[in-house]
């Protein structure tokens, strides 16, 4: 008699093969050749063992696929992180917790899509290959189109095409997809990553803030069954209203900067201090508002030098960036010109002047609110994971 378990990704079931219950030779073939990792088809009668476990008494079986390599040992195999990430399929086939993590990722994407569709948003697909890599400040990947003999760039954000859809008469638009940034790799950054961006005509940063809070609270409860998330040794509570604090207040409180010191420092210097001293301290959900205009050249001005924008920080991670969209083509052109001057001075992380977008803007874009959410970091939060590569099935790795 041989006992073995089969599973199909949704659960496992015990099988019992008895010599007398199988056709001639089938029992011996099973005993001699069946290995862990083999894919088999089984037919038989449902039974309950003396210990009360439902099982299949095998009457027929056959190989669907033979595993020619032994699977890693469940306890000791694939302990090296690089090997785990490189051969994720082996980790997931052996570890239910890994499969659950990626099922959670799928559930998150589905919940976001349903949230937006129920509110009348229309899903679009915008170009991944772009003539100019705009919509965010980052270094793009460049390629070349042979037939047109032009350089093209992998998008760093879908923002500008989505805003052109607003101009085209679609009041509520969104996209879930991939973006690319030719920058460093660390525990919160992968060169290829997943985002959702949505834009709403006659919306604003203030409305977007309420929508984001509602989305995340609903999503967390739907996905986990609780508004409280374990985070390391602490707990993140999404049931309470999210906190709100300005960018300057954070720099004063955590970086110890006076108003005069803030005024004297460049946006890059302030951003470095914010990321090092302020953001890691924001564990509970916190909206950070009123960013310097220089940092967000596509955002509408709130007051002199400040834009109407926010980021949502949870667990020390930036999960959401949103703002009231700049719809003044003259102001937008000035912002692009300032970006060009920064690039001429050696700053690689600038936004190019997109004449096609400026032309579209001159036809008139309604006031709008826009939101961008990093799906990978959101998955990290909901799965209590500290490395972005743990939530991307095929992360970017150096070749062996």
Short mmCIF file of C-alpha atoms in Angstrom, two decimals:
data_model
loop_
_atom_site.label_atom_id
_atom_site.label_comp_id
_atom_site.label_asym_id
_atom_site.label_seq_id
_atom_site.Cartn_x
_atom_site.Cartn_y
_atom_site.Cartn_z
CA UNK A 1 0.00 0.00 0.00
CA UNK A 2 1.34 3.43 -0.95
CA UNK A 3 0.14 6.77 0.44
CA UNK A 4 0.83 10.01 -1.45
CA UNK A 5 -0.61 13.53 -1.57
CA UNK A 6 -1.68 15.39 -4.68
CA UNK A 7 -2.40 19.11 -4.89
CA UNK A 8 -3.56 21.45 -7.65
CA UNK A 9 -2.82 24.84 -6.12
CA UNK A 10 -6.21 25.07 -4.41
CA UNK A 11 -5.70 22.31 -1.85
CA UNK A 12 -4.30 18.83 -1.35
CA UNK A 13 -5.81 15.37 -1.14
CA UNK A 14 -4.46 12.06 0.09
CA UNK A 15 -4.32 9.13 -2.32
CA UNK A 16 -4.01 5.46 -1.37
CA UNK A 17 -2.72 2.96 -3.93
CA UNK A 18 -3.34 -0.72 -3.16
CA UNK A 19 -1.72 -3.45 -5.18
CA UNK A 20 -4.89 -5.43 -5.76
CA UNK A 21 -6.99 -2.40 -6.72
CA UNK A 22 -4.82 -1.37 -9.70
CA UNK A 23 -4.44 -3.04 -13.14
CA UNK A 24 -1.47 -5.35 -13.61
CA UNK A 25 1.83 -3.48 -13.61
CA UNK A 26 0.37 -0.12 -12.59
CA UNK A 27 1.14 -0.57 -8.91
CA UNK A 28 4.75 -1.57 -9.61
CA UNK A 29 5.17 1.37 -12.01
CA UNK A 30 3.89 3.75 -9.35
CA UNK A 31 6.10 2.24 -6.65
CA UNK A 32 9.22 2.33 -8.83
CA UNK A 33 8.86 5.66 -10.64
CA UNK A 34 6.62 8.13 -8.78
CA UNK A 35 8.65 11.03 -7.32
CA UNK A 36 7.87 14.25 -5.51
CA UNK A 37 7.10 16.86 -8.15
CA UNK A 38 5.58 14.49 -10.69
CA UNK A 39 2.29 15.62 -12.21
CA UNK A 40 -0.27 12.80 -12.30
CA UNK A 41 -3.91 12.14 -13.11
CA UNK A 42 -5.73 9.91 -10.64
CA UNK A 43 -9.12 8.19 -10.71
CA UNK A 44 -10.62 6.22 -7.89
CA UNK A 45 -13.22 5.85 -5.17
CA UNK A 46 -13.71 8.31 -2.34
CA UNK A 47 -13.10 6.76 1.08
CA UNK A 48 -12.39 7.73 4.67
CA UNK A 49 -9.40 6.26 6.50
CA UNK A 50 -9.48 4.85 10.02
CA UNK A 51 -8.13 8.21 11.20
CA UNK A 52 -11.04 10.01 9.56
CA UNK A 53 -9.16 11.52 6.61
CA UNK A 54 -10.96 11.71 3.28
CA UNK A 55 -8.88 9.98 0.63
CA UNK A 56 -9.00 8.56 -2.87
CA UNK A 57 -8.51 4.82 -3.28
CA UNK A 58 -6.65 4.81 -6.59
CA UNK A 59 -8.11 2.64 -9.36
CA UNK A 60 -6.30 4.25 -12.29
CA UNK A 61 -3.40 6.67 -12.59
CA UNK A 62 -1.07 8.02 -15.26
CA UNK A 63 1.76 10.50 -15.65
CA UNK A 64 0.73 13.92 -17.00
CA UNK A 65 4.33 15.16 -16.72
CA UNK A 66 7.43 13.59 -15.19
CA UNK A 67 9.69 15.75 -13.01
CA UNK A 68 13.22 15.12 -14.26
CA UNK A 69 14.81 17.27 -11.56
CA UNK A 70 14.21 16.78 -7.84
CA UNK A 71 12.31 19.59 -6.16
CA UNK A 72 14.20 21.48 -3.43
CA UNK A 73 13.84 20.08 0.05
CA UNK A 74 10.99 21.86 1.81
CA UNK A 75 13.08 22.70 4.87
CA UNK A 76 16.56 23.22 3.48
CA UNK A 77 16.18 24.06 -0.22
CA UNK A 78 16.48 27.53 -1.86
CA UNK A 79 17.65 29.34 1.27
CA UNK A 80 19.73 31.80 -0.76
CA UNK A 81 17.62 34.87 -1.66
CA UNK A 82 19.07 35.18 -5.14
CA UNK A 83 18.17 31.57 -5.92
CA UNK A 84 14.67 32.02 -4.49
CA UNK A 85 14.03 35.08 -6.67
CA UNK A 86 15.63 33.51 -9.74
CA UNK A 87 13.66 30.25 -9.48
CA UNK A 88 10.51 31.54 -7.87
CA UNK A 89 8.42 28.78 -9.45
CA UNK A 90 10.27 26.23 -7.29
CA UNK A 91 9.69 28.28 -4.16
CA UNK A 92 5.99 28.73 -4.89
CA UNK A 93 5.31 25.10 -5.79
CA UNK A 94 6.74 24.02 -2.43
CA UNK A 95 5.58 26.87 -0.18
CA UNK A 96 1.90 27.69 0.23
CA UNK A 97 2.73 30.99 1.98
CA UNK A 98 4.50 32.20 -1.17
CA UNK A 99 1.51 31.28 -3.31
CA UNK A 100 -0.79 33.09 -0.88
CA UNK A 101 1.36 36.23 -1.19
CA UNK A 102 0.90 36.35 -4.94
CA UNK A 103 -2.78 35.52 -4.70
CA UNK A 104 -3.04 38.51 -2.38
CA UNK A 105 -1.36 40.66 -5.03
CA UNK A 106 -3.95 39.53 -7.57
CA UNK A 107 -6.75 40.27 -5.12
CA UNK A 108 -5.39 43.79 -4.54
CA UNK A 109 -5.37 44.57 -8.27
CA UNK A 110 -8.88 43.18 -8.66
CA UNK A 111 -10.18 45.26 -5.72
CA UNK A 112 -8.67 48.47 -7.10
CA UNK A 113 -10.18 47.83 -10.54
CA UNK A 114 -13.62 47.09 -9.07
CA UNK A 115 -13.48 50.21 -6.86
CA UNK A 116 -12.84 52.44 -9.87
CA UNK A 117 -15.28 50.73 -12.25
CA UNK A 118 -18.09 51.04 -9.69
CA UNK A 119 -17.45 54.80 -9.61
CA UNK A 120 -17.78 55.23 -13.34
CA UNK A 121 -14.11 55.22 -14.33
CA UNK A 122 -13.14 53.84 -17.73
CA UNK A 123 -10.01 51.70 -18.07
CA UNK A 124 -7.57 52.58 -20.85
CA UNK A 125 -4.26 51.28 -22.14
CA UNK A 126 -1.74 53.98 -23.02
CA UNK A 127 1.60 53.54 -24.82
CA UNK A 128 4.43 51.81 -23.00
CA UNK A 129 6.83 52.90 -25.74
CA UNK A 130 6.86 56.69 -25.74
CA UNK A 131 8.59 59.36 -27.79
CA UNK A 132 9.30 61.26 -24.57
CA UNK A 133 9.43 59.75 -21.09
CA UNK A 134 7.28 62.18 -19.14
CA UNK A 135 4.84 62.13 -16.26
CA UNK A 136 7.45 61.79 -13.53
CA UNK A 137 11.03 62.75 -12.74
CA UNK A 138 13.22 59.71 -13.33
CA UNK A 139 15.84 58.22 -15.65
CA UNK A 140 14.16 56.22 -18.47
CA UNK A 141 15.16 53.14 -20.43
CA UNK A 142 15.93 54.03 -24.05
CA UNK A 143 15.53 51.90 -27.16
CA UNK A 144 15.49 52.50 -30.93
CA UNK A 145 12.74 51.89 -33.47
CA UNK A 146 14.36 50.65 -36.67
CA UNK A 147 11.55 51.37 -39.14
CA UNK A 148 10.96 54.94 -37.94
CA UNK A 149 14.64 55.45 -37.07
CA UNK A 150 13.79 57.26 -33.84
CA UNK A 151 14.64 56.80 -30.16
CA UNK A 152 11.82 55.58 -27.95
CA UNK A 153 11.57 55.26 -24.19
CA UNK A 154 9.85 52.85 -21.85
CA UNK A 155 7.33 54.91 -19.96
CA UNK A 156 8.09 56.03 -16.44
CA UNK A 157 4.42 56.92 -15.87
CA UNK A 158 1.16 56.95 -17.90
CA UNK A 159 0.18 60.41 -16.63
CA UNK A 160 0.35 62.58 -19.75
CA UNK A 161 -1.59 60.24 -22.09
CA UNK A 162 -4.27 59.77 -19.42
CA UNK A 163 -4.63 63.55 -19.06
CA UNK A 164 -4.93 63.83 -22.85
CA UNK A 165 -7.91 61.46 -22.51
CA UNK A 166 -9.49 64.01 -20.14
CA UNK A 167 -8.99 66.61 -22.86
CA UNK A 168 -10.57 64.14 -25.30
CA UNK A 169 -13.84 64.12 -23.37
CA UNK A 170 -13.44 61.15 -21.02
CA UNK A 171 -14.08 62.54 -17.51
CA UNK A 172 -12.92 59.55 -15.44
CA UNK A 173 -10.02 57.42 -16.65
CA UNK A 174 -7.58 54.94 -15.15
CA UNK A 175 -4.86 52.51 -16.10
CA UNK A 176 -3.29 49.56 -14.29
CA UNK A 177 0.02 48.59 -15.81
CA UNK A 178 3.79 48.54 -15.81
CA UNK A 179 6.21 51.42 -15.57
CA UNK A 180 10.00 51.45 -15.88
CA UNK A 181 12.77 53.52 -14.32
CA UNK A 182 16.45 53.03 -15.13
CA UNK A 183 17.62 53.56 -11.58
CA UNK A 184 18.93 51.65 -8.59
CA UNK A 185 17.51 48.48 -7.06
CA UNK A 186 16.82 48.29 -3.34
CA UNK A 187 14.20 46.92 -0.95
CA UNK A 188 11.53 49.35 -2.22
CA UNK A 189 12.61 49.85 -5.86
CA UNK A 190 12.61 47.54 -8.88
CA UNK A 191 13.30 48.90 -12.40
CA UNK A 192 10.02 47.39 -13.64
CA UNK A 193 7.04 47.93 -11.37
CA UNK A 194 3.24 48.04 -11.32
CA UNK A 195 1.09 51.11 -10.79
CA UNK A 196 -2.47 52.30 -11.01
CA UNK A 197 -3.14 55.90 -12.00
CA UNK A 198 -6.54 57.55 -12.23
CA UNK A 199 -7.69 61.02 -13.24
CA UNK A 200 -11.05 62.64 -12.57
CA UNK A 201 -12.33 65.78 -14.28
CA UNK A 202 -13.46 68.42 -11.77
CA UNK A 203 -11.73 66.47 -9.05
CA UNK A 204 -8.98 67.79 -6.78
CA UNK A 205 -6.29 66.70 -4.36
CA UNK A 206 -8.81 67.11 -1.55
CA UNK A 207 -11.33 64.78 -3.20
CA UNK A 208 -8.58 62.34 -4.14
CA UNK A 209 -7.51 62.20 -0.50
CA UNK A 210 -10.96 61.02 0.54
CA UNK A 211 -11.13 58.51 -2.31
CA UNK A 212 -7.71 57.05 -1.47
CA UNK A 213 -8.59 56.63 2.20
CA UNK A 214 -11.88 54.95 1.32
CA UNK A 215 -10.21 52.66 -1.24
CA UNK A 216 -7.48 51.49 1.11
CA UNK A 217 -9.78 50.93 4.06
CA UNK A 218 -12.17 48.88 1.94
CA UNK A 219 -9.35 46.99 0.22
CA UNK A 220 -7.58 46.00 3.43
CA UNK A 221 -10.75 44.71 5.08
CA UNK A 222 -11.80 42.82 1.93
CA UNK A 223 -8.36 41.28 1.43
CA UNK A 224 -7.43 40.46 5.03
CA UNK A 225 -10.68 40.53 6.99
CA UNK A 226 -9.34 43.19 9.37
CA UNK A 227 -8.54 46.92 9.38
CA UNK A 228 -5.39 46.20 11.41
CA UNK A 229 -2.24 45.02 9.65
CA UNK A 230 0.79 43.43 11.32
CA UNK A 231 3.93 45.39 10.47
CA UNK A 232 7.15 43.97 11.86
CA UNK A 233 6.69 43.97 15.61
CA UNK A 234 3.98 46.66 15.54
CA UNK A 235 0.54 47.07 14.00
CA UNK A 236 -0.85 49.50 11.45
CA UNK A 237 -4.40 50.66 12.12
CA UNK A 238 -6.38 51.72 9.07
CA UNK A 239 -9.67 52.03 10.94
CA UNK A 240 -8.91 55.49 12.37
CA UNK A 241 -8.97 58.62 10.17
CA UNK A 242 -5.62 59.06 8.42
CA UNK A 243 -3.36 61.79 9.82
CA UNK A 244 -2.54 64.93 7.79
CA UNK A 245 0.67 66.95 8.11
CA UNK A 246 2.46 69.38 5.81
CA UNK A 247 5.86 68.75 4.28
CA UNK A 248 7.33 71.77 6.10
CA UNK A 249 5.92 70.65 9.44
CA UNK A 250 7.62 67.28 9.02
CA UNK A 251 10.97 68.90 8.20
CA UNK A 252 10.67 71.11 11.27
CA UNK A 253 9.56 68.31 13.59
CA UNK A 254 11.89 65.49 12.53
CA UNK A 255 14.77 67.23 10.74
CA UNK A 256 14.89 70.19 13.12
CA UNK A 257 14.85 72.79 10.34
CA UNK A 258 13.65 76.33 10.95
CA UNK A 259 11.56 78.19 8.36
CA UNK A 260 14.65 80.16 7.30
CA UNK A 261 16.69 76.97 6.86
CA UNK A 262 13.92 75.41 4.77
CA UNK A 263 13.84 78.48 2.51
CA UNK A 264 17.61 78.38 1.96
CA UNK A 265 17.84 74.72 0.97
CA UNK A 266 17.18 73.38 -2.53
CA UNK A 267 14.29 71.02 -3.23
CA UNK A 268 16.80 68.17 -3.69
CA UNK A 269 18.40 68.85 -0.31
CA UNK A 270 15.01 69.00 1.40
CA UNK A 271 13.91 65.79 -0.30
CA UNK A 272 17.04 63.97 0.88
CA UNK A 273 16.42 65.08 4.47
CA UNK A 274 12.75 64.16 4.25
CA UNK A 275 13.49 60.65 2.96
CA UNK A 276 16.22 60.03 5.53
CA UNK A 277 14.77 61.64 8.68
CA UNK A 278 11.02 62.08 8.22
CA UNK A 279 9.43 59.42 6.06
CA UNK A 280 10.75 56.39 8.01
CA UNK A 281 9.02 57.77 11.13
CA UNK A 282 5.56 57.72 9.57
CA UNK A 283 4.30 54.23 10.40
CA UNK A 284 0.58 54.91 10.78
CA UNK A 285 -1.28 56.19 7.66
CA UNK A 286 -0.28 59.82 7.10
CA UNK A 287 -1.06 62.24 4.29
CA UNK A 288 1.87 64.59 3.68
CA UNK A 289 0.67 67.76 1.94
CA UNK A 290 1.91 71.07 0.46
CA UNK A 291 5.04 70.08 -1.45
CA UNK A 292 7.46 72.57 -3.03
CA UNK A 293 6.42 73.48 -6.58
CA UNK A 294 9.85 72.56 -7.93
CA UNK A 295 9.35 68.92 -6.90
CA UNK A 296 6.08 68.40 -8.80
CA UNK A 297 6.08 70.28 -12.13
CA UNK A 298 2.72 68.81 -13.21
CA UNK A 299 0.77 69.84 -10.08
CA UNK A 300 -1.45 72.90 -9.70
CA UNK A 301 -0.18 75.71 -7.50
CA UNK A 302 -1.83 76.08 -4.09
CA UNK A 303 0.08 79.20 -3.07
CA UNK A 304 3.40 80.78 -3.94
CA UNK A 305 6.03 78.06 -4.24
CA UNK A 306 3.66 75.33 -3.00
CA UNK A 307 1.53 72.87 -4.98
CA UNK A 308 -1.79 71.25 -4.08
CA UNK A 309 -0.46 67.74 -3.65
CA UNK A 310 -0.09 64.93 -1.16
CA UNK A 311 1.68 61.65 -0.62
CA UNK A 312 0.33 58.88 1.57
CA UNK A 313 2.96 57.27 3.77
CA UNK A 314 2.27 54.00 5.60
CA UNK A 315 4.91 51.92 7.33
CA UNK A 316 7.57 54.40 6.22
CA UNK A 317 6.78 53.71 2.54
CA UNK A 318 5.44 56.14 -0.03
CA UNK A 319 2.35 54.32 -1.33
CA UNK A 320 0.40 57.10 -3.04
CA UNK A 321 1.17 60.35 -4.82
CA UNK A 322 -1.68 62.62 -5.88
CA UNK A 323 -2.41 66.23 -6.74
CA UNK A 324 -4.70 68.73 -8.33
CA UNK A 325 -3.56 68.68 -11.95
CA UNK A 326 -2.01 71.74 -13.55
CA UNK A 327 -4.25 72.70 -16.48
CA UNK A 328 -2.78 76.11 -17.36
CA UNK A 329 -0.72 75.57 -20.55
CA UNK A 330 1.31 78.76 -20.04
CA UNK A 331 2.31 77.81 -16.51
CA UNK A 332 3.02 74.25 -17.66
CA UNK A 333 5.35 75.51 -20.38
CA UNK A 334 7.27 77.60 -17.82
CA UNK A 335 7.59 74.54 -15.58
CA UNK A 336 8.94 72.45 -18.48
CA UNK A 337 11.42 75.22 -19.33
CA UNK A 338 12.65 75.17 -15.74
CA UNK A 339 13.05 71.39 -15.98
CA UNK A 340 15.13 71.87 -19.15
CA UNK A 341 17.43 74.30 -17.32
CA UNK A 342 17.91 71.76 -14.53
CA UNK A 343 18.75 69.07 -17.08
CA UNK A 344 21.31 71.38 -18.73
CA UNK A 345 22.94 71.72 -15.30
CA UNK A 346 23.37 67.94 -15.07
CA UNK A 347 20.19 66.82 -13.31
CA UNK A 348 19.13 63.54 -14.96
CA UNK A 349 15.85 63.25 -13.05
CA UNK A 350 13.90 65.93 -14.90
CA UNK A 351 10.79 65.95 -17.05
CA UNK A 352 11.12 66.71 -20.78
CA UNK A 353 9.13 69.46 -22.46
CA UNK A 354 6.38 67.58 -24.27
CA UNK A 355 5.08 69.81 -27.07
CA UNK A 356 2.31 67.36 -28.00
CA UNK A 357 0.98 67.48 -24.45
CA UNK A 358 1.29 71.28 -24.33
CA UNK A 359 -0.63 71.58 -27.60
CA UNK A 360 -3.39 69.33 -26.23
CA UNK A 361 -3.48 71.38 -23.03
CA UNK A 362 -4.03 74.55 -25.07
CA UNK A 363 -7.36 73.12 -26.27
CA UNK A 364 -8.48 73.05 -22.65
CA UNK A 365 -8.29 70.44 -19.90
CA UNK A 366 -10.89 70.50 -17.13
CA UNK A 367 -9.68 70.94 -13.56
CA UNK A 368 -8.82 67.46 -12.35
CA UNK A 369 -7.44 65.37 -9.57
CA UNK A 370 -4.94 62.62 -10.27
CA UNK A 371 -3.72 59.68 -8.18
CA UNK A 372 -0.88 57.19 -8.55
CA UNK A 373 -0.52 54.10 -6.33
CA UNK A 374 2.40 51.67 -6.30
CA UNK A 375 0.89 48.18 -6.39
CA UNK A 376 4.12 46.44 -5.37
CA UNK A 377 4.54 48.50 -2.19
CA UNK A 378 0.86 48.14 -1.38
CA UNK A 379 1.29 44.37 -1.64
CA UNK A 380 4.32 44.59 0.63
CA UNK A 381 2.17 46.35 3.21
CA UNK A 382 -0.69 43.85 3.09
CA UNK A 383 1.66 40.84 3.25
CA UNK A 384 4.00 42.28 5.91
CA UNK A 385 6.95 42.00 3.54
CA UNK A 386 10.15 44.05 3.75
CA UNK A 387 11.59 43.54 0.26
CA UNK A 388 9.85 44.49 -2.99
CA UNK A 389 11.36 41.46 -4.72
CA UNK A 390 9.28 39.22 -2.44
CA UNK A 391 6.07 40.52 -4.09
CA UNK A 392 7.25 40.54 -7.74
CA UNK A 393 7.23 37.01 -9.14
CA UNK A 394 9.96 37.80 -11.69
CA UNK A 395 12.10 40.60 -10.18
CA UNK A 396 14.99 42.16 -12.07
CA UNK A 397 18.23 40.29 -11.27
CA UNK A 398 21.83 40.36 -12.41
CA UNK A 399 22.53 37.48 -14.86
CA UNK A 400 24.35 34.50 -13.35
#
